[in-house]
Short mmCIF file of C-alpha atoms in Angstrom, two decimals:
data_model
loop_
_atom_site.label_atom_id
_atom_site.label_comp_id
_atom_site.label_asym_id
_atom_site.label_seq_id
_atom_site.Cartn_x
_atom_site.Cartn_y
_atom_site.Cartn_z
CA UNK A 225 103.36 294.07 66.36
CA UNK A 226 100.10 292.29 67.16
CA UNK A 227 96.49 293.29 66.54
CA UNK A 228 94.56 293.95 63.33
CA UNK A 229 96.34 295.05 60.17
CA UNK A 230 94.74 297.17 57.44
CA UNK A 231 96.90 296.95 54.32
CA UNK A 232 96.04 299.51 51.65
CA UNK A 233 97.14 299.13 48.03
CA UNK A 234 96.55 302.35 46.05
CA UNK A 235 95.70 302.69 42.40
CA UNK A 236 97.41 304.27 39.42
CA UNK A 237 98.71 307.82 38.86
CA UNK A 238 101.52 309.58 40.70
CA UNK A 239 100.96 309.92 44.45
CA UNK A 240 102.25 312.31 47.11
CA UNK A 241 105.28 311.21 49.13
CA UNK A 242 104.37 308.08 51.07
CA UNK A 243 104.23 309.64 54.54
CA UNK A 244 102.11 312.56 53.30
CA UNK A 245 99.81 310.28 51.32
CA UNK A 246 99.39 307.90 54.24
CA UNK A 247 98.46 310.73 56.60
CA UNK A 248 95.77 312.00 54.21
CA UNK A 249 94.37 308.51 53.62
CA UNK A 250 94.32 307.71 57.34
CA UNK A 251 92.54 310.96 58.11
CA UNK A 252 89.83 310.21 55.53
CA UNK A 253 89.53 306.60 56.67
CA UNK A 254 88.98 307.61 60.28
CA UNK A 255 86.33 310.12 59.24
CA UNK A 256 84.51 307.48 57.20
CA UNK A 257 84.53 305.14 60.18
CA UNK A 258 83.44 307.96 62.50
CA UNK A 259 80.43 308.68 60.30
CA UNK A 260 79.31 305.09 60.71
CA UNK A 261 80.59 304.17 64.18
CA UNK A 262 82.19 306.92 66.32
CA UNK A 263 83.24 304.44 68.98
CA UNK A 264 85.14 302.27 66.53
CA UNK A 265 86.79 305.35 65.04
CA UNK A 266 87.98 306.49 68.45
CA UNK A 267 89.47 303.07 69.14
CA UNK A 268 91.12 302.82 65.73
CA UNK A 269 92.64 306.28 66.17
CA UNK A 270 94.63 304.91 69.10
CA UNK A 271 96.16 302.25 66.85
CA UNK A 272 97.41 304.28 63.90
CA UNK A 273 100.10 301.68 63.33
CA UNK A 274 97.45 299.25 62.12
CA UNK A 275 97.28 301.10 58.78
CA UNK A 276 99.94 300.10 56.28
CA UNK A 277 100.10 301.96 52.97
CA UNK A 278 101.90 299.91 50.32
CA UNK A 279 103.29 302.80 48.32
CA UNK A 280 104.34 301.67 44.85
CA UNK A 281 103.89 304.68 42.55
CA UNK A 282 107.62 305.52 42.75
CA UNK A 283 108.30 302.30 40.83
CA UNK A 284 105.85 303.27 38.09
CA UNK A 285 106.22 307.04 37.68
CA UNK A 286 109.05 309.57 37.65
CA UNK A 287 107.00 312.29 39.34
CA UNK A 288 105.05 312.75 42.56
CA UNK A 289 101.75 314.51 43.07
CA UNK A 290 101.69 317.66 45.19
CA UNK A 291 99.25 317.06 48.05
CA UNK A 292 98.41 320.78 47.91
CA UNK A 293 96.39 320.03 44.78
CA UNK A 294 94.10 317.75 46.77
CA UNK A 295 93.96 319.51 50.13
CA UNK A 296 90.99 321.80 49.31
CA UNK A 297 89.04 318.78 48.06
CA UNK A 298 89.91 316.77 51.16
CA UNK A 299 88.83 319.61 53.44
CA UNK A 300 85.53 319.95 51.58
CA UNK A 301 85.02 316.20 51.72
CA UNK A 302 85.53 316.09 55.46
CA UNK A 303 83.54 319.24 56.19
CA UNK A 304 80.39 318.19 54.32
CA UNK A 305 78.29 315.37 55.79
CA UNK A 306 77.42 314.16 52.31
CA UNK A 307 77.29 315.13 48.64
CA UNK A 308 75.75 318.38 47.50
CA UNK A 309 72.95 318.45 44.95
CA UNK A 310 75.37 319.37 42.15
CA UNK A 311 77.48 316.29 42.97
CA UNK A 312 74.45 314.01 42.75
CA UNK A 313 73.33 315.53 39.43
CA UNK A 314 76.76 315.26 37.88
CA UNK A 315 77.20 311.64 39.00
CA UNK A 316 74.21 310.54 36.93
CA UNK A 317 74.50 313.04 34.08
CA UNK A 318 73.66 311.99 30.54
CA UNK A 319 77.29 312.42 29.56
CA UNK A 320 78.44 309.97 32.22
CA UNK A 321 75.76 307.47 31.30
CA UNK A 322 76.75 307.60 27.64
CA UNK A 323 80.43 307.19 28.50
CA UNK A 324 79.60 304.24 30.72
CA UNK A 325 77.81 302.53 27.84
CA UNK A 326 80.76 303.16 25.52
CA UNK A 327 83.25 301.83 28.06
CA UNK A 328 81.20 298.69 28.67
CA UNK A 329 81.15 298.10 24.92
CA UNK A 330 84.90 298.68 24.86
CA UNK A 331 85.31 296.05 27.55
CA UNK A 332 84.02 293.53 25.03
CA UNK A 333 86.14 295.00 22.21
CA UNK A 334 89.24 296.52 23.93
CA UNK A 335 90.61 298.36 20.84
CA UNK A 336 87.62 300.68 21.20
CA UNK A 337 89.13 302.10 24.42
CA UNK A 338 91.69 303.90 22.27
CA UNK A 339 88.97 305.29 20.01
CA UNK A 340 86.19 306.33 22.36
CA UNK A 341 88.00 306.78 25.67
CA UNK A 342 88.60 310.24 27.06
CA UNK A 343 92.26 311.17 27.67
CA UNK A 344 92.12 310.13 31.33
CA UNK A 345 90.64 306.74 30.45
CA UNK A 346 93.20 306.16 27.70
CA UNK A 347 95.99 306.98 30.13
CA UNK A 348 94.53 304.56 32.67
CA UNK A 349 94.29 301.81 30.06
CA UNK A 350 97.90 302.45 29.03
CA UNK A 351 99.08 302.14 32.65
CA UNK A 352 97.01 298.99 33.10
CA UNK A 353 98.57 297.46 30.00
CA UNK A 354 101.99 298.42 31.30
CA UNK A 355 101.27 296.55 34.51
CA UNK A 356 99.97 293.44 32.75
CA UNK A 357 102.91 293.55 30.33
CA UNK A 358 105.37 293.72 33.24
CA UNK A 359 107.41 296.27 31.34
CA UNK A 360 110.93 296.46 32.78
CA UNK A 361 109.83 294.08 35.53
CA UNK A 362 107.67 296.77 37.12
CA UNK A 363 104.70 294.50 37.90
CA UNK A 364 106.90 291.98 39.68
CA UNK A 365 108.52 294.76 41.72
CA UNK A 366 105.15 296.19 42.71
CA UNK A 367 103.79 292.78 43.70
CA UNK A 368 106.85 292.15 45.86
CA UNK A 369 105.97 295.20 47.96
CA UNK A 370 102.42 293.98 48.53
CA UNK A 371 103.55 290.42 49.22
CA UNK A 372 106.08 291.65 51.78
CA UNK A 373 103.37 293.57 53.65
CA UNK A 374 101.10 290.53 53.73
CA UNK A 375 103.85 288.12 54.76
CA UNK A 376 104.94 290.40 57.60
CA UNK A 377 101.38 290.64 58.92
CA UNK A 378 100.87 286.88 58.67
CA UNK A 379 104.18 286.20 60.35
CA UNK A 380 103.00 288.33 63.26
CA UNK A 381 99.68 286.41 63.26
CA UNK A 382 97.62 289.53 62.64
CA UNK A 383 94.08 289.63 61.28
CA UNK A 384 94.36 291.20 57.86
CA UNK A 385 91.98 293.47 56.00
CA UNK A 386 93.39 294.04 52.53
CA UNK A 387 92.05 297.12 50.75
CA UNK A 388 92.69 297.54 47.04
CA UNK A 389 91.67 300.72 45.26
CA UNK A 390 91.36 300.73 41.46
CA UNK A 391 94.37 298.98 39.90
CA UNK A 392 95.54 298.36 43.46
CA UNK A 393 92.78 295.77 43.78
CA UNK A 394 94.10 294.03 40.65
CA UNK A 395 97.64 294.02 42.01
CA UNK A 396 96.39 292.69 45.35
CA UNK A 397 94.42 289.92 43.62
CA UNK A 398 97.46 288.86 41.60
CA UNK A 399 99.59 288.80 44.75
CA UNK A 400 97.05 286.65 46.55
CA UNK A 401 97.03 284.26 43.60
CA UNK A 402 100.82 284.04 43.62
CA UNK A 403 100.96 283.42 47.36
CA UNK A 404 98.33 280.70 46.95
CA UNK A 405 99.76 278.81 43.99
CA UNK A 406 103.38 279.76 43.38
CA UNK A 407 104.56 280.00 46.97
CA UNK A 408 101.94 277.97 48.89
CA UNK A 409 101.87 280.47 51.75
CA UNK A 410 99.42 279.42 54.50
CA UNK A 411 98.30 282.95 55.46
CA UNK A 412 94.80 284.19 54.78
CA UNK A 413 93.15 287.57 54.30
CA UNK A 414 90.18 287.90 56.62
CA UNK A 415 88.48 290.48 54.40
CA UNK A 416 89.42 291.61 50.91
CA UNK A 417 87.85 295.02 50.30
CA UNK A 418 87.96 296.17 46.68
CA UNK A 419 86.91 299.77 46.06
CA UNK A 420 86.44 301.36 42.65
CA UNK A 421 87.77 298.10 41.25
CA UNK A 422 87.96 297.01 37.59
CA UNK A 423 88.17 293.32 38.59
CA UNK A 424 84.68 292.82 37.18
CA UNK A 425 85.76 293.78 33.65
CA UNK A 426 86.65 291.18 31.03
CA UNK A 427 89.62 293.27 29.91
CA UNK A 428 91.13 292.82 33.38
CA UNK A 429 89.97 289.30 34.24
CA UNK A 430 91.46 287.87 31.05
CA UNK A 431 94.91 289.25 31.93
CA UNK A 432 95.25 288.20 35.58
CA UNK A 433 97.99 285.78 36.57
CA UNK A 434 95.56 282.89 36.97
CA UNK A 435 93.49 283.64 33.88
CA UNK A 436 94.78 280.68 31.87
CA UNK A 437 94.41 278.17 34.68
CA UNK A 438 91.43 275.89 35.24
CA UNK A 439 89.31 275.10 38.29
CA UNK A 440 90.72 275.94 41.70
CA UNK A 441 94.08 277.01 40.30
CA UNK A 442 92.38 279.89 38.53
CA UNK A 443 91.66 281.71 41.80
CA UNK A 444 93.34 282.73 45.04
CA UNK A 445 92.67 280.35 47.94
CA UNK A 446 93.51 282.78 50.74
CA UNK A 447 90.50 285.14 50.96
CA UNK A 448 87.92 284.45 53.64
CA UNK A 449 85.44 287.13 52.54
CA UNK A 450 85.39 289.56 49.65
CA UNK A 451 83.40 292.80 49.65
CA UNK A 452 83.35 295.07 46.63
CA UNK A 453 82.27 298.72 46.88
CA UNK A 454 81.78 301.18 44.03
CA UNK A 455 80.34 304.65 43.60
CA UNK A 456 77.44 305.67 41.41
CA UNK A 457 78.75 307.17 38.18
CA UNK A 458 82.39 306.19 38.48
CA UNK A 459 84.11 305.06 35.29
CA UNK A 460 86.60 302.45 36.46
CA UNK A 461 84.39 299.90 38.20
CA UNK A 462 81.49 300.51 35.77
CA UNK A 463 78.94 298.91 38.14
CA UNK A 464 80.23 295.38 37.48
CA UNK A 465 79.26 293.09 40.42
CA UNK A 466 82.01 290.78 41.62
CA UNK A 467 79.50 288.25 42.95
CA UNK A 468 78.51 287.45 39.36
CA UNK A 469 81.94 287.77 37.74
CA UNK A 470 83.62 285.54 40.33
CA UNK A 471 80.78 283.15 41.16
CA UNK A 472 82.86 280.06 40.32
CA UNK A 473 85.38 281.07 42.98
CA UNK A 474 82.63 281.01 45.59
CA UNK A 475 81.06 277.82 44.19
CA UNK A 476 84.41 276.05 44.54
CA UNK A 477 84.46 276.95 48.23
CA UNK A 478 87.53 279.18 47.90
CA UNK A 479 85.81 282.15 49.54
CA UNK A 480 82.98 282.21 52.07
CA UNK A 481 81.17 285.11 50.43
CA UNK A 482 81.48 287.74 47.72
CA UNK A 483 79.31 290.81 48.23
CA UNK A 484 78.74 294.05 46.35
CA UNK A 485 77.53 297.56 47.13
CA UNK A 486 77.45 299.60 43.94
CA UNK A 487 75.42 302.55 45.17
CA UNK A 488 77.95 304.61 47.12
CA UNK A 489 77.78 308.38 46.76
CA UNK A 490 81.25 309.92 46.71
CA UNK A 491 81.89 313.61 46.18
CA UNK A 492 85.58 314.51 46.11
CA UNK A 493 86.26 317.61 44.02
CA UNK A 494 89.79 318.43 42.98
CA UNK A 495 91.42 320.70 40.40
CA UNK A 496 89.83 318.62 37.62
CA UNK A 497 86.34 318.83 39.11
CA UNK A 498 84.21 316.02 40.52
CA UNK A 499 86.21 312.80 40.84
CA UNK A 500 83.92 309.98 41.96
CA UNK A 501 86.80 307.50 41.78
CA UNK A 502 89.22 309.34 44.06
CA UNK A 503 90.63 307.34 46.96
CA UNK A 504 89.90 310.05 49.54
CA UNK A 505 86.23 310.11 48.59
CA UNK A 506 85.93 306.37 49.05
CA UNK A 507 87.68 306.24 52.40
CA UNK A 508 85.61 309.09 53.84
CA UNK A 509 82.38 307.37 52.78
CA UNK A 510 80.18 306.05 55.59
CA UNK A 511 79.49 302.76 53.79
CA UNK A 512 83.21 302.05 53.51
CA UNK A 513 83.66 303.23 57.08
CA UNK A 514 80.83 301.08 58.34
CA UNK A 515 82.35 297.94 56.87
CA UNK A 516 85.75 298.83 58.26
CA UNK A 517 84.19 299.41 61.68
CA UNK A 518 82.33 296.10 61.56
CA UNK A 519 85.51 294.24 60.67
CA UNK A 520 87.39 296.03 63.45
CA UNK A 521 84.80 295.12 66.06
CA UNK A 522 84.74 291.47 64.95
CA UNK A 523 88.29 291.16 66.22
#
């Protein structure tokens, strides 16, 4: 297959069955693009095969998530043109701001995550440690799936937009490093789009595959441009700009540009309430959609 390829690497937690999850993600993605560029959305809709979900949760978890839990939130997300006042208030609440400060402190002293983190954060940290520890070879198996998707797209000479959400951005970054330095693959990602990404945190950066290397070997060499997007009030990205954290990568000429938008307003509400980090909320966002549309039109 020729033409552009959008490869999506999801984050942690159990997911719906791959086909169901992909359909929901694609629907939200098209709406986000439509909000920014209706013409681009109409064109993309005719090429649904361009969207490749690298589903890996089945390697990590024994259960799947019932999409019925998220369907009301998805419908609300797509029906509303933007966040409601209650969403905006909650995103910048005092509680969230205090938690953000505690989590940033914990990033400097990781044992604090286990002391001050809420249950959801502690679970996320545990899953992240499981990935970095490669328990039972799970990290290698997950990376193989992402690498296979990239290699197939490159073999077909397709322009690639690689989207990594949450831990998915970390997995994607590790894969790009491996393909650069362990396998010397010549392919290149035209745009690496990290959303809700913890790649700006010391806890994560110090555990990446290239973390102990020096100079050019520390970083992937196969990203043309990197754009990082994060929502106001979300607790995984914590407002850390990639342009600052990864400046040496740009200074070495390994990437043309690293940009950040940390002011997105997401408003997905599920059974647990407002979830600013949720993948559906990001993909339906007009800022995400606008950047996807721009990349699509560049081709």
